[in-house]
Amino acid sequence: MNFFKVSEESIKEGAEIIKNGGLVAFPTETVYGLGADAFNPFAIAKIFDVKNRPHFDPLIIHIAEIKTLDEIADLSLLNSETKKKLFLLAEKFWPGPLSIILPKNKKIPDIATAGLQTAAIRIPDNETALKLISLSAGAIAAPSANPFGSLSPTRAEHVRESLGEKIDLILDGGQSRIGVESTVLDISDDSIKILRPGGTPREAIFQITGIREQETETRITNVECGIRNEELEIVSQESGVKFNSPGLLKSHYAPKARLFVMSKDEILKQDCKIENYASQKTAFLFFDAETRDAWRYAQMPHDDIIVNVLSESGSMIEAASHLFEILHELDNCGVSVIYAQEAPHHGLGEAINDRLKRGASV
Ligand code: TXA
Ligand code: MG
């Protein structure tokens, strides 16, 4: 495995590797991706192998320009309303953290989409990613560059630590700007469904399209989490709506530590007496400094307890960009229990809470 800082040369080398069927980890604005030629089924099979990813979990296809969408998607299968929605969203949010589910073009091998006839497609907002795509296959299939089910990587070092020798090249482009994955969107019905909350907030999507969302349940409680060798069907408890998006597995994005997610009121009540924490290395992860300070005032913190905050000022953007970063750090310090405060449940807070809850469900 080579580990190179991003440069003209290293991107060119990455593009050659991808064209030759290899795997390259590369930066995007959300998290690092593990990329392969989207048209090469053998290269894509390696992604599943390296990540230990179940074959029922489809990949996101990354392109560099809207005009190449035709190569990946079969837009002739869309009705005019859906086409309108697609271009409204694409023009507003691409490049950016929004993956749109579209009927797939036959050139995309079934293994990339886990046998589904649809593909999740996005244009990442990152110069390195865009160059790599343009110089290689024109389309790169890439999940997040982490072992299946574990924390997503927001630094090249995270990729090196977890997948290291199993891949051909890691392009180091520094810390990911957004820090949570893209929003995954199904626009096929009259409405729009968010299959995975992410870097493009729900409010922005509905403001642009003016279409009312069909409420989808993303806080799934009755999902079978075991990995099965067949496609996973997820049923929303409230609406009974069925859809396939294995990223909605209840248990995902998990740190090694046991993670407990709490509301502001609940975390403030967490009693920090020494005897409670003496046997386990414990961390508190607050959303903002205000809550942390209120908690500190009420408690007599024990020196061994690690106290972290997602954003001192309570900025949602900063909090999202620190989330995986801090969870990785806590794992590296050998923390065994984390008490995390929920973010306010709007904007990027929805993605933050989704990742925290899934990380807590192990
Ligand atoms: O920001 C991101 O989305 C990152 C960067 C690398 O682009 N990628 C990423 O990929 O998070 P991954 O594989 O970790 O998550 C992809 C999600 C999964 O939840 C998967 O189930 C869903 O997208 N997905 C992919 N294709 C789909 C499809 N055809 N229908 C429904 N869900 C799909
Ligand atoms: Mg992932």
mmCIF file of C-alpha atoms and ligand atoms in Angstrom:
data_model
loop_
_atom_site.group_PDB
_atom_site.id
_atom_site.type_symbol
_atom_site.label_atom_id
_atom_site.label_comp_id
_atom_site.label_asym_id
_atom_site.label_seq_id
_atom_site.Cartn_x
_atom_site.Cartn_y
_atom_site.Cartn_z
ATOM 1 C CA MET A 1 0.000 0.000 0.000
ATOM 2 C CA ASN A 2 1.179 3.500 -0.802
ATOM 3 C CA PHE A 3 0.174 6.511 1.293
ATOM 4 C CA PHE A 4 0.628 9.788 -0.571
ATOM 5 C CA LYS A 5 -0.349 13.371 0.031
ATOM 6 C CA VAL A 6 -2.663 14.681 -2.657
ATOM 7 C CA SER A 7 -0.729 16.075 -5.664
ATOM 8 C CA GLU A 8 -1.044 16.070 -9.460
ATOM 9 C CA GLU A 9 1.197 12.990 -9.568
ATOM 10 C CA SER A 10 -0.465 11.023 -6.803
ATOM 11 C CA ILE A 11 -3.916 11.640 -8.285
ATOM 12 C CA LYS A 12 -2.637 10.466 -11.686
ATOM 13 C CA GLU A 13 -1.186 7.366 -10.072
ATOM 14 C CA GLY A 14 -4.520 6.748 -8.317
ATOM 15 C CA ALA A 15 -6.346 7.068 -11.627
ATOM 16 C CA GLU A 16 -4.030 4.490 -13.234
ATOM 17 C CA ILE A 17 -4.615 2.072 -10.359
ATOM 18 C CA ILE A 18 -8.375 2.441 -10.713
ATOM 19 C CA LYS A 19 -8.208 1.947 -14.493
ATOM 20 C CA ASN A 20 -6.230 -1.251 -13.849
ATOM 21 C CA GLY A 21 -8.837 -2.659 -11.488
ATOM 22 C CA GLY A 22 -7.234 -1.621 -8.169
ATOM 23 C CA LEU A 23 -8.603 0.143 -5.086
ATOM 24 C CA VAL A 24 -7.807 3.712 -4.057
ATOM 25 C CA ALA A 25 -8.971 5.457 -0.890
ATOM 26 C CA PHE A 26 -9.604 9.123 -1.622
ATOM 27 C CA PRO A 27 -10.912 12.206 0.160
ATOM 28 C CA THR A 28 -14.391 13.578 -0.376
ATOM 29 C CA GLU A 29 -16.110 16.448 1.425
ATOM 30 C CA THR A 30 -18.111 13.973 3.541
ATOM 31 C CA VAL A 31 -15.860 11.046 4.501
ATOM 32 C CA TYR A 32 -13.062 9.111 2.742
ATOM 33 C CA GLY A 33 -14.246 6.733 0.014
ATOM 34 C CA LEU A 34 -12.804 3.398 -1.080
ATOM 35 C CA GLY A 35 -12.929 3.676 -4.841
ATOM 36 C CA ALA A 36 -12.987 1.246 -7.755
ATOM 37 C CA ASP A 37 -13.858 1.558 -11.443
ATOM 38 C CA ALA A 38 -17.666 1.622 -11.398
ATOM 39 C CA PHE A 39 -17.805 -0.419 -14.622
ATOM 40 C CA ASN A 40 -15.467 -3.200 -13.469
ATOM 41 C CA PRO A 41 -17.254 -5.974 -11.515
ATOM 42 C CA PHE A 42 -13.974 -7.613 -10.433
ATOM 43 C CA ALA A 43 -12.648 -4.400 -8.952
ATOM 44 C CA ILE A 44 -15.968 -3.821 -7.193
ATOM 45 C CA ALA A 45 -15.913 -7.346 -5.765
ATOM 46 C CA LYS A 46 -12.621 -6.423 -4.083
ATOM 47 C CA ILE A 47 -14.334 -3.550 -2.247
ATOM 48 C CA PHE A 48 -16.835 -5.948 -0.664
ATOM 49 C CA ASP A 49 -14.012 -8.291 0.249
ATOM 50 C CA VAL A 50 -11.718 -5.666 1.783
ATOM 51 C CA LYS A 51 -14.525 -4.046 3.800
ATOM 52 C CA ASN A 52 -16.092 -7.360 4.741
ATOM 53 C CA ARG A 53 -19.268 -5.794 3.449
ATOM 54 C CA PRO A 54 -22.356 -7.949 2.877
ATOM 55 C CA HIS A 55 -23.224 -8.230 -0.797
ATOM 56 C CA PHE A 56 -26.747 -6.950 -0.192
ATOM 57 C CA ASP A 57 -25.423 -3.450 0.572
ATOM 58 C CA PRO A 58 -25.222 -1.343 -2.620
ATOM 59 C CA LEU A 59 -22.466 1.210 -3.303
ATOM 60 C CA ILE A 60 -22.667 4.874 -4.215
ATOM 61 C CA ILE A 61 -21.495 5.767 -7.721
ATOM 62 C CA HIS A 62 -19.505 9.003 -7.924
ATOM 63 C CA ILE A 63 -19.338 11.050 -11.100
ATOM 64 C CA ALA A 64 -17.630 14.368 -11.910
ATOM 65 C CA GLU A 65 -20.170 16.126 -14.111
ATOM 66 C CA ILE A 66 -23.928 16.115 -14.576
ATOM 67 C CA LYS A 67 -23.459 15.461 -18.293
ATOM 68 C CA THR A 68 -22.065 11.991 -17.578
ATOM 69 C CA LEU A 69 -25.166 10.994 -15.612
ATOM 70 C CA ASP A 70 -26.472 9.194 -18.711
ATOM 71 C CA GLU A 71 -23.588 6.720 -18.516
ATOM 72 C CA ILE A 72 -24.665 5.572 -15.060
ATOM 73 C CA ALA A 73 -28.397 6.092 -14.988
ATOM 74 C CA ASP A 74 -31.148 5.230 -17.431
ATOM 75 C CA LEU A 75 -32.943 8.550 -17.435
ATOM 76 C CA SER A 76 -35.374 7.332 -20.109
ATOM 77 C CA LEU A 77 -37.145 5.380 -17.368
ATOM 78 C CA LEU A 78 -37.994 8.526 -15.429
ATOM 79 C CA ASN A 79 -41.301 10.290 -15.838
ATOM 80 C CA SER A 80 -41.211 14.021 -16.476
ATOM 81 C CA GLU A 81 -42.039 14.945 -12.871
ATOM 82 C CA THR A 82 -39.187 12.863 -11.487
ATOM 83 C CA LYS A 83 -36.826 14.271 -14.104
ATOM 84 C CA LYS A 84 -37.797 17.754 -13.035
ATOM 85 C CA LYS A 85 -37.073 16.904 -9.397
ATOM 86 C CA LEU A 86 -33.762 15.315 -10.340
ATOM 87 C CA PHE A 87 -32.434 18.348 -12.188
ATOM 88 C CA LEU A 88 -33.700 20.798 -9.587
ATOM 89 C CA LEU A 89 -31.838 18.871 -6.903
ATOM 90 C CA ALA A 90 -28.747 18.169 -9.009
ATOM 91 C CA GLU A 91 -28.339 21.780 -10.063
ATOM 92 C CA LYS A 92 -28.746 23.025 -6.523
ATOM 93 C CA PHE A 93 -26.811 20.407 -4.548
ATOM 94 C CA TRP A 94 -24.184 18.927 -6.882
ATOM 95 C CA PRO A 95 -21.296 18.876 -6.349
ATOM 96 C CA GLY A 96 -22.244 18.078 -2.766
ATOM 97 C CA PRO A 97 -23.335 15.583 -0.124
ATOM 98 C CA LEU A 98 -26.504 14.318 -1.797
ATOM 99 C CA SER A 99 -26.873 10.816 -3.316
ATOM 100 C CA ILE A 100 -29.901 10.392 -5.531
ATOM 101 C CA ILE A 101 -31.348 6.958 -6.315
ATOM 102 C CA LEU A 102 -31.989 6.527 -10.033
ATOM 103 C CA PRO A 103 -32.683 3.607 -12.398
ATOM 104 C CA LYS A 104 -29.289 2.205 -13.299
ATOM 105 C CA ASN A 105 -27.762 2.013 -16.728
ATOM 106 C CA LYS A 106 -26.954 -1.540 -17.900
ATOM 107 C CA LYS A 107 -23.247 -0.669 -18.020
ATOM 108 C CA ILE A 108 -23.169 -0.573 -14.216
ATOM 109 C CA PRO A 109 -22.597 -4.160 -13.032
ATOM 110 C CA ASP A 110 -25.171 -5.686 -10.709
ATOM 111 C CA ILE A 111 -22.607 -6.262 -7.996
ATOM 112 C CA ALA A 112 -22.235 -2.478 -7.569
ATOM 113 C CA THR A 113 -25.920 -2.066 -6.769
ATOM 114 C CA ALA A 114 -26.339 -5.351 -4.879
ATOM 115 C CA GLY A 115 -28.630 -6.611 -7.618
ATOM 116 C CA LEU A 116 -30.947 -3.598 -7.392
ATOM 117 C CA GLN A 117 -31.985 -1.996 -10.661
ATOM 118 C CA THR A 118 -31.311 1.402 -9.131
ATOM 119 C CA ALA A 119 -28.066 3.162 -8.264
ATOM 120 C CA ALA A 120 -27.282 5.884 -5.713
ATOM 121 C CA ILE A 121 -25.364 8.597 -7.573
ATOM 122 C CA ARG A 122 -23.589 11.752 -6.489
ATOM 123 C CA ILE A 123 -20.999 14.342 -7.526
ATOM 124 C CA PRO A 124 -18.639 14.917 -4.595
ATOM 125 C CA ASP A 125 -17.561 18.460 -3.709
ATOM 126 C CA ASN A 126 -13.847 17.797 -3.539
ATOM 127 C CA GLU A 127 -11.234 18.690 -6.182
ATOM 128 C CA THR A 128 -9.177 15.529 -5.637
ATOM 129 C CA ALA A 129 -12.199 13.272 -5.941
ATOM 130 C CA LEU A 130 -13.361 15.056 -9.099
ATOM 131 C CA LYS A 131 -9.917 14.800 -10.751
ATOM 132 C CA LEU A 132 -9.574 11.154 -9.800
ATOM 133 C CA ILE A 133 -12.962 10.383 -11.345
ATOM 134 C CA SER A 134 -12.243 12.336 -14.547
ATOM 135 C CA LEU A 135 -8.775 10.856 -15.042
ATOM 136 C CA SER A 136 -9.858 7.265 -14.407
ATOM 137 C CA ALA A 137 -13.108 5.579 -15.342
ATOM 138 C CA GLY A 138 -15.418 8.612 -15.384
ATOM 139 C CA ALA A 139 -17.364 6.932 -12.565
ATOM 140 C CA ILE A 140 -16.078 5.533 -9.291
ATOM 141 C CA ALA A 141 -18.026 3.152 -7.077
ATOM 142 C CA ALA A 142 -17.106 3.956 -3.497
ATOM 143 C CA PRO A 143 -18.476 3.178 -0.084
ATOM 144 C CA SER A 144 -16.932 4.830 2.954
ATOM 145 C CA ALA A 145 -13.381 3.515 3.422
ATOM 146 C CA ASN A 146 -13.894 1.644 6.702
ATOM 147 C CA PRO A 147 -14.595 -1.964 7.668
ATOM 148 C CA PHE A 148 -18.332 -2.652 7.442
ATOM 149 C CA GLY A 149 -20.270 -1.397 10.471
ATOM 150 C CA SER A 150 -17.458 0.608 12.057
ATOM 151 C CA LEU A 151 -16.756 4.356 12.290
ATOM 152 C CA SER A 152 -16.447 6.197 8.999
ATOM 153 C CA PRO A 153 -13.030 7.701 8.175
ATOM 154 C CA THR A 154 -12.630 11.468 8.141
ATOM 155 C CA ARG A 155 -8.819 11.337 7.768
ATOM 156 C CA ALA A 156 -6.468 9.318 5.590
ATOM 157 C CA GLU A 157 -4.888 7.952 8.788
ATOM 158 C CA HIS A 158 -8.219 6.407 9.797
ATOM 159 C CA VAL A 159 -8.191 4.484 6.525
ATOM 160 C CA ARG A 160 -4.592 3.399 7.009
ATOM 161 C CA GLU A 161 -5.301 2.131 10.528
ATOM 162 C CA SER A 162 -8.373 0.107 9.593
ATOM 163 C CA LEU A 163 -7.824 -1.097 6.008
ATOM 164 C CA GLY A 164 -4.098 -0.410 5.593
ATOM 165 C CA GLU A 165 -2.373 -3.109 3.604
ATOM 166 C CA LYS A 166 -5.529 -4.345 1.907
ATOM 167 C CA ILE A 167 -5.684 -1.469 -0.592
ATOM 168 C CA ASP A 168 -3.348 -0.168 -3.281
ATOM 169 C CA LEU A 169 -3.184 3.547 -2.489
ATOM 170 C CA ILE A 170 -4.467 6.042 0.068
ATOM 171 C CA LEU A 171 -4.611 9.662 -1.092
ATOM 172 C CA ASP A 172 -4.207 11.931 1.912
ATOM 173 C CA GLY A 173 -6.262 15.085 1.450
ATOM 174 C CA GLY A 174 -6.479 16.081 5.121
ATOM 175 C CA GLN A 175 -9.585 16.159 7.251
ATOM 176 C CA SER A 176 -12.998 15.807 5.599
ATOM 177 C CA ARG A 177 -14.818 19.125 5.572
ATOM 178 C CA ILE A 178 -18.352 17.938 6.328
ATOM 179 C CA GLY A 179 -17.596 14.814 8.328
ATOM 180 C CA VAL A 180 -20.863 12.884 7.896
ATOM 181 C CA GLU A 181 -21.880 10.928 4.815
ATOM 182 C CA SER A 182 -24.174 12.128 2.062
ATOM 183 C CA THR A 183 -27.941 12.214 2.389
ATOM 184 C CA VAL A 184 -29.440 9.313 0.402
ATOM 185 C CA LEU A 185 -32.616 10.309 -1.400
ATOM 186 C CA ASP A 186 -35.315 8.344 -3.202
ATOM 187 C CA ILE A 187 -37.208 10.606 -5.622
ATOM 188 C CA SER A 188 -39.043 7.895 -7.523
ATOM 189 C CA ASP A 189 -42.511 8.391 -6.012
ATOM 190 C CA ASP A 190 -44.626 11.502 -6.077
ATOM 191 C CA SER A 191 -42.946 12.387 -2.830
ATOM 192 C CA ILE A 192 -39.318 12.324 -1.765
ATOM 193 C CA LYS A 193 -37.946 9.919 0.807
ATOM 194 C CA ILE A 194 -34.797 10.374 2.796
ATOM 195 C CA LEU A 195 -33.322 6.884 3.141
ATOM 196 C CA ARG A 196 -30.318 8.110 5.103
ATOM 197 C CA PRO A 197 -30.045 11.566 6.694
ATOM 198 C CA GLY A 198 -26.681 13.136 5.882
ATOM 199 C CA GLY A 199 -24.714 16.204 4.851
ATOM 200 C CA THR A 200 -27.582 17.833 2.942
ATOM 201 C CA PRO A 201 -30.233 18.765 5.503
ATOM 202 C CA ARG A 202 -33.846 17.727 4.989
ATOM 203 C CA GLU A 203 -35.027 21.351 5.281
ATOM 204 C CA ALA A 204 -32.851 22.426 2.321
ATOM 205 C CA ILE A 205 -34.160 19.592 0.144
ATOM 206 C CA PHE A 206 -37.791 20.367 0.780
ATOM 207 C CA GLN A 207 -37.275 24.077 0.380
ATOM 208 C CA ILE A 208 -35.782 23.588 -3.086
ATOM 209 C CA THR A 209 -38.314 21.082 -4.360
ATOM 210 C CA GLY A 210 -41.341 22.459 -2.559
ATOM 211 C CA ILE A 211 -42.537 18.880 -2.338
ATOM 212 C CA ARG A 212 -43.880 17.600 0.927
ATOM 213 C CA GLU A 213 -42.005 14.677 2.243
ATOM 214 C CA GLN A 214 -43.633 11.381 2.923
ATOM 215 C CA GLU A 215 -42.470 10.870 6.460
ATOM 216 C CA THR A 216 -39.971 8.054 6.591
ATOM 217 C CA GLU A 217 -38.922 6.352 9.721
ATOM 218 C CA THR A 218 -35.179 6.456 10.074
ATOM 219 C CA ARG A 219 -35.110 5.620 13.759
ATOM 220 C CA ILE A 220 -35.916 1.998 13.143
ATOM 221 C CA THR A 221 -36.380 -0.170 16.178
ATOM 222 C CA ASN A 222 -37.649 -3.455 14.831
ATOM 223 C CA VAL A 223 -35.092 -4.170 12.163
ATOM 224 C CA GLU A 224 -33.383 -7.452 12.001
ATOM 225 C CA CYS A 225 -29.722 -6.560 12.329
ATOM 226 C CA GLY A 226 -28.070 -9.867 11.671
ATOM 227 C CA ILE A 227 -26.230 -10.051 8.382
ATOM 228 C CA ARG A 228 -28.129 -12.268 5.996
ATOM 229 C CA ASN A 229 -27.166 -13.467 2.611
ATOM 230 C CA GLU A 230 -30.256 -12.093 1.026
ATOM 231 C CA GLU A 231 -31.517 -8.625 0.382
ATOM 232 C CA LEU A 232 -32.630 -6.909 3.520
ATOM 233 C CA GLU A 233 -36.078 -5.461 3.569
ATOM 234 C CA ILE A 234 -36.737 -2.724 6.038
ATOM 235 C CA VAL A 235 -40.230 -1.820 7.088
ATOM 236 C CA SER A 236 -41.034 1.482 8.660
ATOM 237 C CA GLN A 237 -42.881 0.875 11.890
ATOM 238 C CA GLU A 238 -45.177 3.828 11.605
ATOM 239 C CA SER A 239 -46.084 3.992 7.954
ATOM 240 C CA GLY A 240 -45.608 0.368 6.943
ATOM 241 C CA VAL A 241 -43.607 1.648 3.958
ATOM 242 C CA LYS A 242 -41.111 -0.875 2.661
ATOM 243 C CA PHE A 243 -37.836 0.056 1.106
ATOM 244 C CA ASN A 244 -34.432 -1.407 0.603
ATOM 245 C CA SER A 245 -31.549 0.579 1.935
ATOM 246 C CA PRO A 246 -29.201 -1.504 3.946
ATOM 247 C CA GLY A 247 -27.502 1.628 5.267
ATOM 248 C CA LEU A 248 -30.551 1.776 7.491
ATOM 249 C CA LEU A 249 -29.318 -1.221 9.413
ATOM 250 C CA LYS A 250 -29.924 -0.406 13.007
ATOM 251 C CA SER A 251 -26.379 -1.169 14.050
ATOM 252 C CA HIS A 252 -23.754 0.751 12.090
ATOM 253 C CA TYR A 253 -21.124 3.477 12.452
ATOM 254 C CA ALA A 254 -20.115 1.953 15.771
ATOM 255 C CA PRO A 255 -17.126 2.884 17.910
ATOM 256 C CA LYS A 256 -15.384 0.148 19.880
ATOM 257 C CA ALA A 257 -16.610 1.699 23.125
ATOM 258 C CA ARG A 258 -20.164 1.193 24.363
ATOM 259 C CA LEU A 259 -22.041 4.304 23.370
ATOM 260 C CA PHE A 260 -25.047 5.698 25.242
ATOM 261 C CA VAL A 261 -26.959 8.529 23.617
ATOM 262 C CA MET A 262 -28.868 10.934 25.810
ATOM 263 C CA SER A 263 -30.953 14.058 25.604
ATOM 264 C CA LYS A 264 -29.580 17.247 27.145
ATOM 265 C CA ASP A 265 -31.704 16.736 30.265
ATOM 266 C CA GLU A 266 -30.608 13.138 30.654
ATOM 267 C CA ILE A 267 -26.898 13.841 30.282
ATOM 268 C CA LEU A 268 -27.063 16.695 32.762
ATOM 269 C CA LYS A 269 -28.432 14.225 35.277
ATOM 270 C CA GLN A 270 -25.602 11.752 34.670
ATOM 271 C CA ASP A 271 -24.124 11.406 38.042
ATOM 272 C CA CYS A 272 -20.365 11.654 37.840
ATOM 273 C CA LYS A 273 -19.437 10.045 41.112
ATOM 274 C CA ILE A 274 -16.064 8.350 41.160
ATOM 275 C CA GLU A 275 -17.365 4.934 42.100
ATOM 276 C CA ASN A 276 -19.593 4.834 38.998
ATOM 277 C CA TYR A 277 -16.654 5.147 36.655
ATOM 278 C CA ALA A 278 -13.704 3.746 38.545
ATOM 279 C CA SER A 279 -13.631 0.445 36.684
ATOM 280 C CA GLN A 280 -14.164 1.695 33.130
ATOM 281 C CA LYS A 281 -12.449 4.402 31.147
ATOM 282 C CA THR A 282 -15.308 6.797 30.494
ATOM 283 C CA ALA A 283 -15.877 9.747 28.191
ATOM 284 C CA PHE A 284 -18.616 12.357 27.999
ATOM 285 C CA LEU A 285 -19.317 13.867 24.605
ATOM 286 C CA PHE A 286 -21.376 17.057 24.783
ATOM 287 C CA PHE A 287 -22.972 18.827 21.882
ATOM 288 C CA ASP A 288 -22.021 22.324 23.041
ATOM 289 C CA ALA A 289 -19.963 24.098 25.702
ATOM 290 C CA GLU A 290 -23.062 25.445 27.409
ATOM 291 C CA THR A 291 -24.281 21.956 28.315
ATOM 292 C CA ARG A 292 -20.788 20.803 29.248
ATOM 293 C CA ASP A 293 -20.383 23.767 31.595
ATOM 294 C CA ALA A 294 -23.800 23.231 33.168
ATOM 295 C CA TRP A 295 -22.858 19.597 33.772
ATOM 296 C CA ARG A 296 -19.446 20.479 35.200
ATOM 297 C CA TYR A 297 -21.027 22.975 37.544
ATOM 298 C CA ALA A 298 -23.411 20.381 38.895
ATOM 299 C CA GLN A 299 -20.834 17.613 39.178
ATOM 300 C CA MET A 300 -17.439 17.080 40.655
ATOM 301 C CA PRO A 301 -15.758 15.547 37.612
ATOM 302 C CA HIS A 302 -13.293 12.798 38.182
ATOM 303 C CA ASP A 303 -9.884 13.431 36.602
ATOM 304 C CA ASP A 304 -9.949 10.188 34.643
ATOM 305 C CA ILE A 305 -13.120 11.060 32.820
ATOM 306 C CA ILE A 306 -12.548 12.444 29.345
ATOM 307 C CA VAL A 307 -14.791 15.379 28.499
ATOM 308 C CA ASN A 308 -15.281 16.371 24.882
ATOM 309 C CA VAL A 309 -17.539 18.740 23.026
ATOM 310 C CA LEU A 310 -18.679 18.551 19.396
ATOM 311 C CA SER A 311 -18.802 22.323 18.990
ATOM 312 C CA GLU A 312 -17.973 24.892 21.676
ATOM 313 C CA SER A 313 -20.373 27.404 20.157
ATOM 314 C CA GLY A 314 -23.068 24.850 19.292
ATOM 315 C CA SER A 315 -22.488 25.167 15.532
ATOM 316 C CA MET A 316 -24.169 22.267 13.785
ATOM 317 C CA ILE A 317 -21.672 22.345 10.914
ATOM 318 C CA GLU A 318 -18.699 22.190 13.250
ATOM 319 C CA ALA A 319 -20.357 19.478 15.341
ATOM 320 C CA ALA A 320 -20.934 17.252 12.291
ATOM 321 C CA SER A 321 -17.339 17.688 11.148
ATOM 322 C CA HIS A 322 -16.033 16.642 14.585
ATOM 323 C CA LEU A 323 -18.309 13.674 15.209
ATOM 324 C CA PHE A 324 -16.378 10.744 13.677
ATOM 325 C CA GLU A 325 -13.118 12.539 14.379
ATOM 326 C CA ILE A 326 -13.730 12.549 18.139
ATOM 327 C CA LEU A 327 -15.173 9.021 18.218
ATOM 328 C CA HIS A 328 -12.008 7.761 16.478
ATOM 329 C CA GLU A 329 -9.872 9.577 19.067
ATOM 330 C CA LEU A 330 -11.838 8.110 21.953
ATOM 331 C CA ASP A 331 -11.426 4.626 20.482
ATOM 332 C CA ASN A 332 -7.682 5.231 20.159
ATOM 333 C CA CYS A 333 -7.496 6.251 23.840
ATOM 334 C CA GLY A 334 -9.038 2.932 24.827
ATOM 335 C CA VAL A 335 -12.239 4.449 26.221
ATOM 336 C CA SER A 336 -14.800 1.749 27.010
ATOM 337 C CA VAL A 337 -17.928 3.810 27.696
ATOM 338 C CA ILE A 338 -19.093 7.003 25.996
ATOM 339 C CA TYR A 339 -22.060 9.098 27.107
ATOM 340 C CA ALA A 340 -23.029 11.306 24.190
ATOM 341 C CA GLN A 341 -25.513 14.155 24.072
ATOM 342 C CA GLU A 342 -27.956 14.281 21.168
ATOM 343 C CA ALA A 343 -27.752 17.247 18.816
ATOM 344 C CA PRO A 344 -30.817 19.458 18.345
ATOM 345 C CA HIS A 345 -32.860 17.440 15.840
ATOM 346 C CA HIS A 346 -32.843 19.772 12.836
ATOM 347 C CA GLY A 347 -30.473 20.511 9.936
ATOM 348 C CA LEU A 348 -27.306 18.422 10.180
ATOM 349 C CA GLY A 349 -28.405 17.444 13.689
ATOM 350 C CA GLU A 350 -30.570 14.763 12.141
ATOM 351 C CA ALA A 351 -27.527 13.071 10.571
ATOM 352 C CA ILE A 352 -25.507 13.462 13.781
ATOM 353 C CA ASN A 353 -28.262 11.831 15.843
ATOM 354 C CA ASP A 354 -28.760 9.085 13.277
ATOM 355 C CA ARG A 355 -25.054 8.137 13.429
ATOM 356 C CA LEU A 356 -24.982 8.322 17.224
ATOM 357 C CA LYS A 357 -28.050 6.124 17.585
ATOM 358 C CA ARG A 358 -26.807 3.516 15.161
ATOM 359 C CA GLY A 359 -23.397 3.552 16.834
ATOM 360 C CA ALA A 360 -25.174 2.929 20.132
ATOM 361 C CA SER A 361 -27.193 -0.030 18.955
ATOM 362 C CA VAL A 362 -24.567 -2.724 19.180
HETATM 363 O O1 TXA B 1 -20.840 10.526 1.650
HETATM 364 C C1 TXA B 1 -21.002 9.385 1.254
HETATM 365 O O2 TXA B 1 -22.108 8.954 0.872
HETATM 366 C C2 TXA B 1 -19.771 8.447 1.261
HETATM 367 C C3 TXA B 1 -18.734 9.030 0.304
HETATM 368 C C4 TXA B 1 -17.551 8.131 0.124
HETATM 369 O O3 TXA B 1 -19.344 9.323 -0.912
HETATM 370 N N1 TXA B 1 -20.151 7.127 0.881
HETATM 371 C C5 TXA B 1 -20.876 6.311 1.673
HETATM 372 O O4 TXA B 1 -21.106 5.076 1.135
HETATM 373 O O5 TXA B 1 -21.290 6.640 2.767
HETATM 374 P P1 TXA B 1 -21.647 3.837 1.983
HETATM 375 O O6 TXA B 1 -21.496 2.673 1.091
HETATM 376 O O7 TXA B 1 -20.956 3.796 3.273
HETATM 377 O O8 TXA B 1 -23.161 4.144 2.142
HETATM 378 C C6 TXA B 1 -23.999 4.102 1.007
HETATM 379 C C7 TXA B 1 -25.431 4.084 1.427
HETATM 380 C C8 TXA B 1 -25.796 2.775 2.065
HETATM 381 O O9 TXA B 1 -26.628 3.066 3.160
HETATM 382 C C9 TXA B 1 -26.554 2.065 0.972
HETATM 383 O O10 TXA B 1 -27.478 1.161 1.454
HETATM 384 C C10 TXA B 1 -27.240 3.227 0.268
HETATM 385 O O11 TXA B 1 -26.260 4.241 0.287
HETATM 386 N N2 TXA B 1 -27.547 2.899 -1.133
HETATM 387 C C11 TXA B 1 -26.669 2.760 -2.150
HETATM 388 N N3 TXA B 1 -27.310 2.428 -3.292
HETATM 389 C C12 TXA B 1 -28.620 2.351 -2.992
HETATM 390 C C13 TXA B 1 -29.797 2.036 -3.743
HETATM 391 N N4 TXA B 1 -29.746 1.724 -5.033
HETATM 392 N N5 TXA B 1 -30.991 2.058 -3.097
HETATM 393 C C14 TXA B 1 -31.058 2.380 -1.783
HETATM 394 N N6 TXA B 1 -29.976 2.690 -1.010
HETATM 395 C C15 TXA B 1 -28.783 2.669 -1.607
HETATM 396 MG MG MG B 2 -20.420 3.494 5.168
#
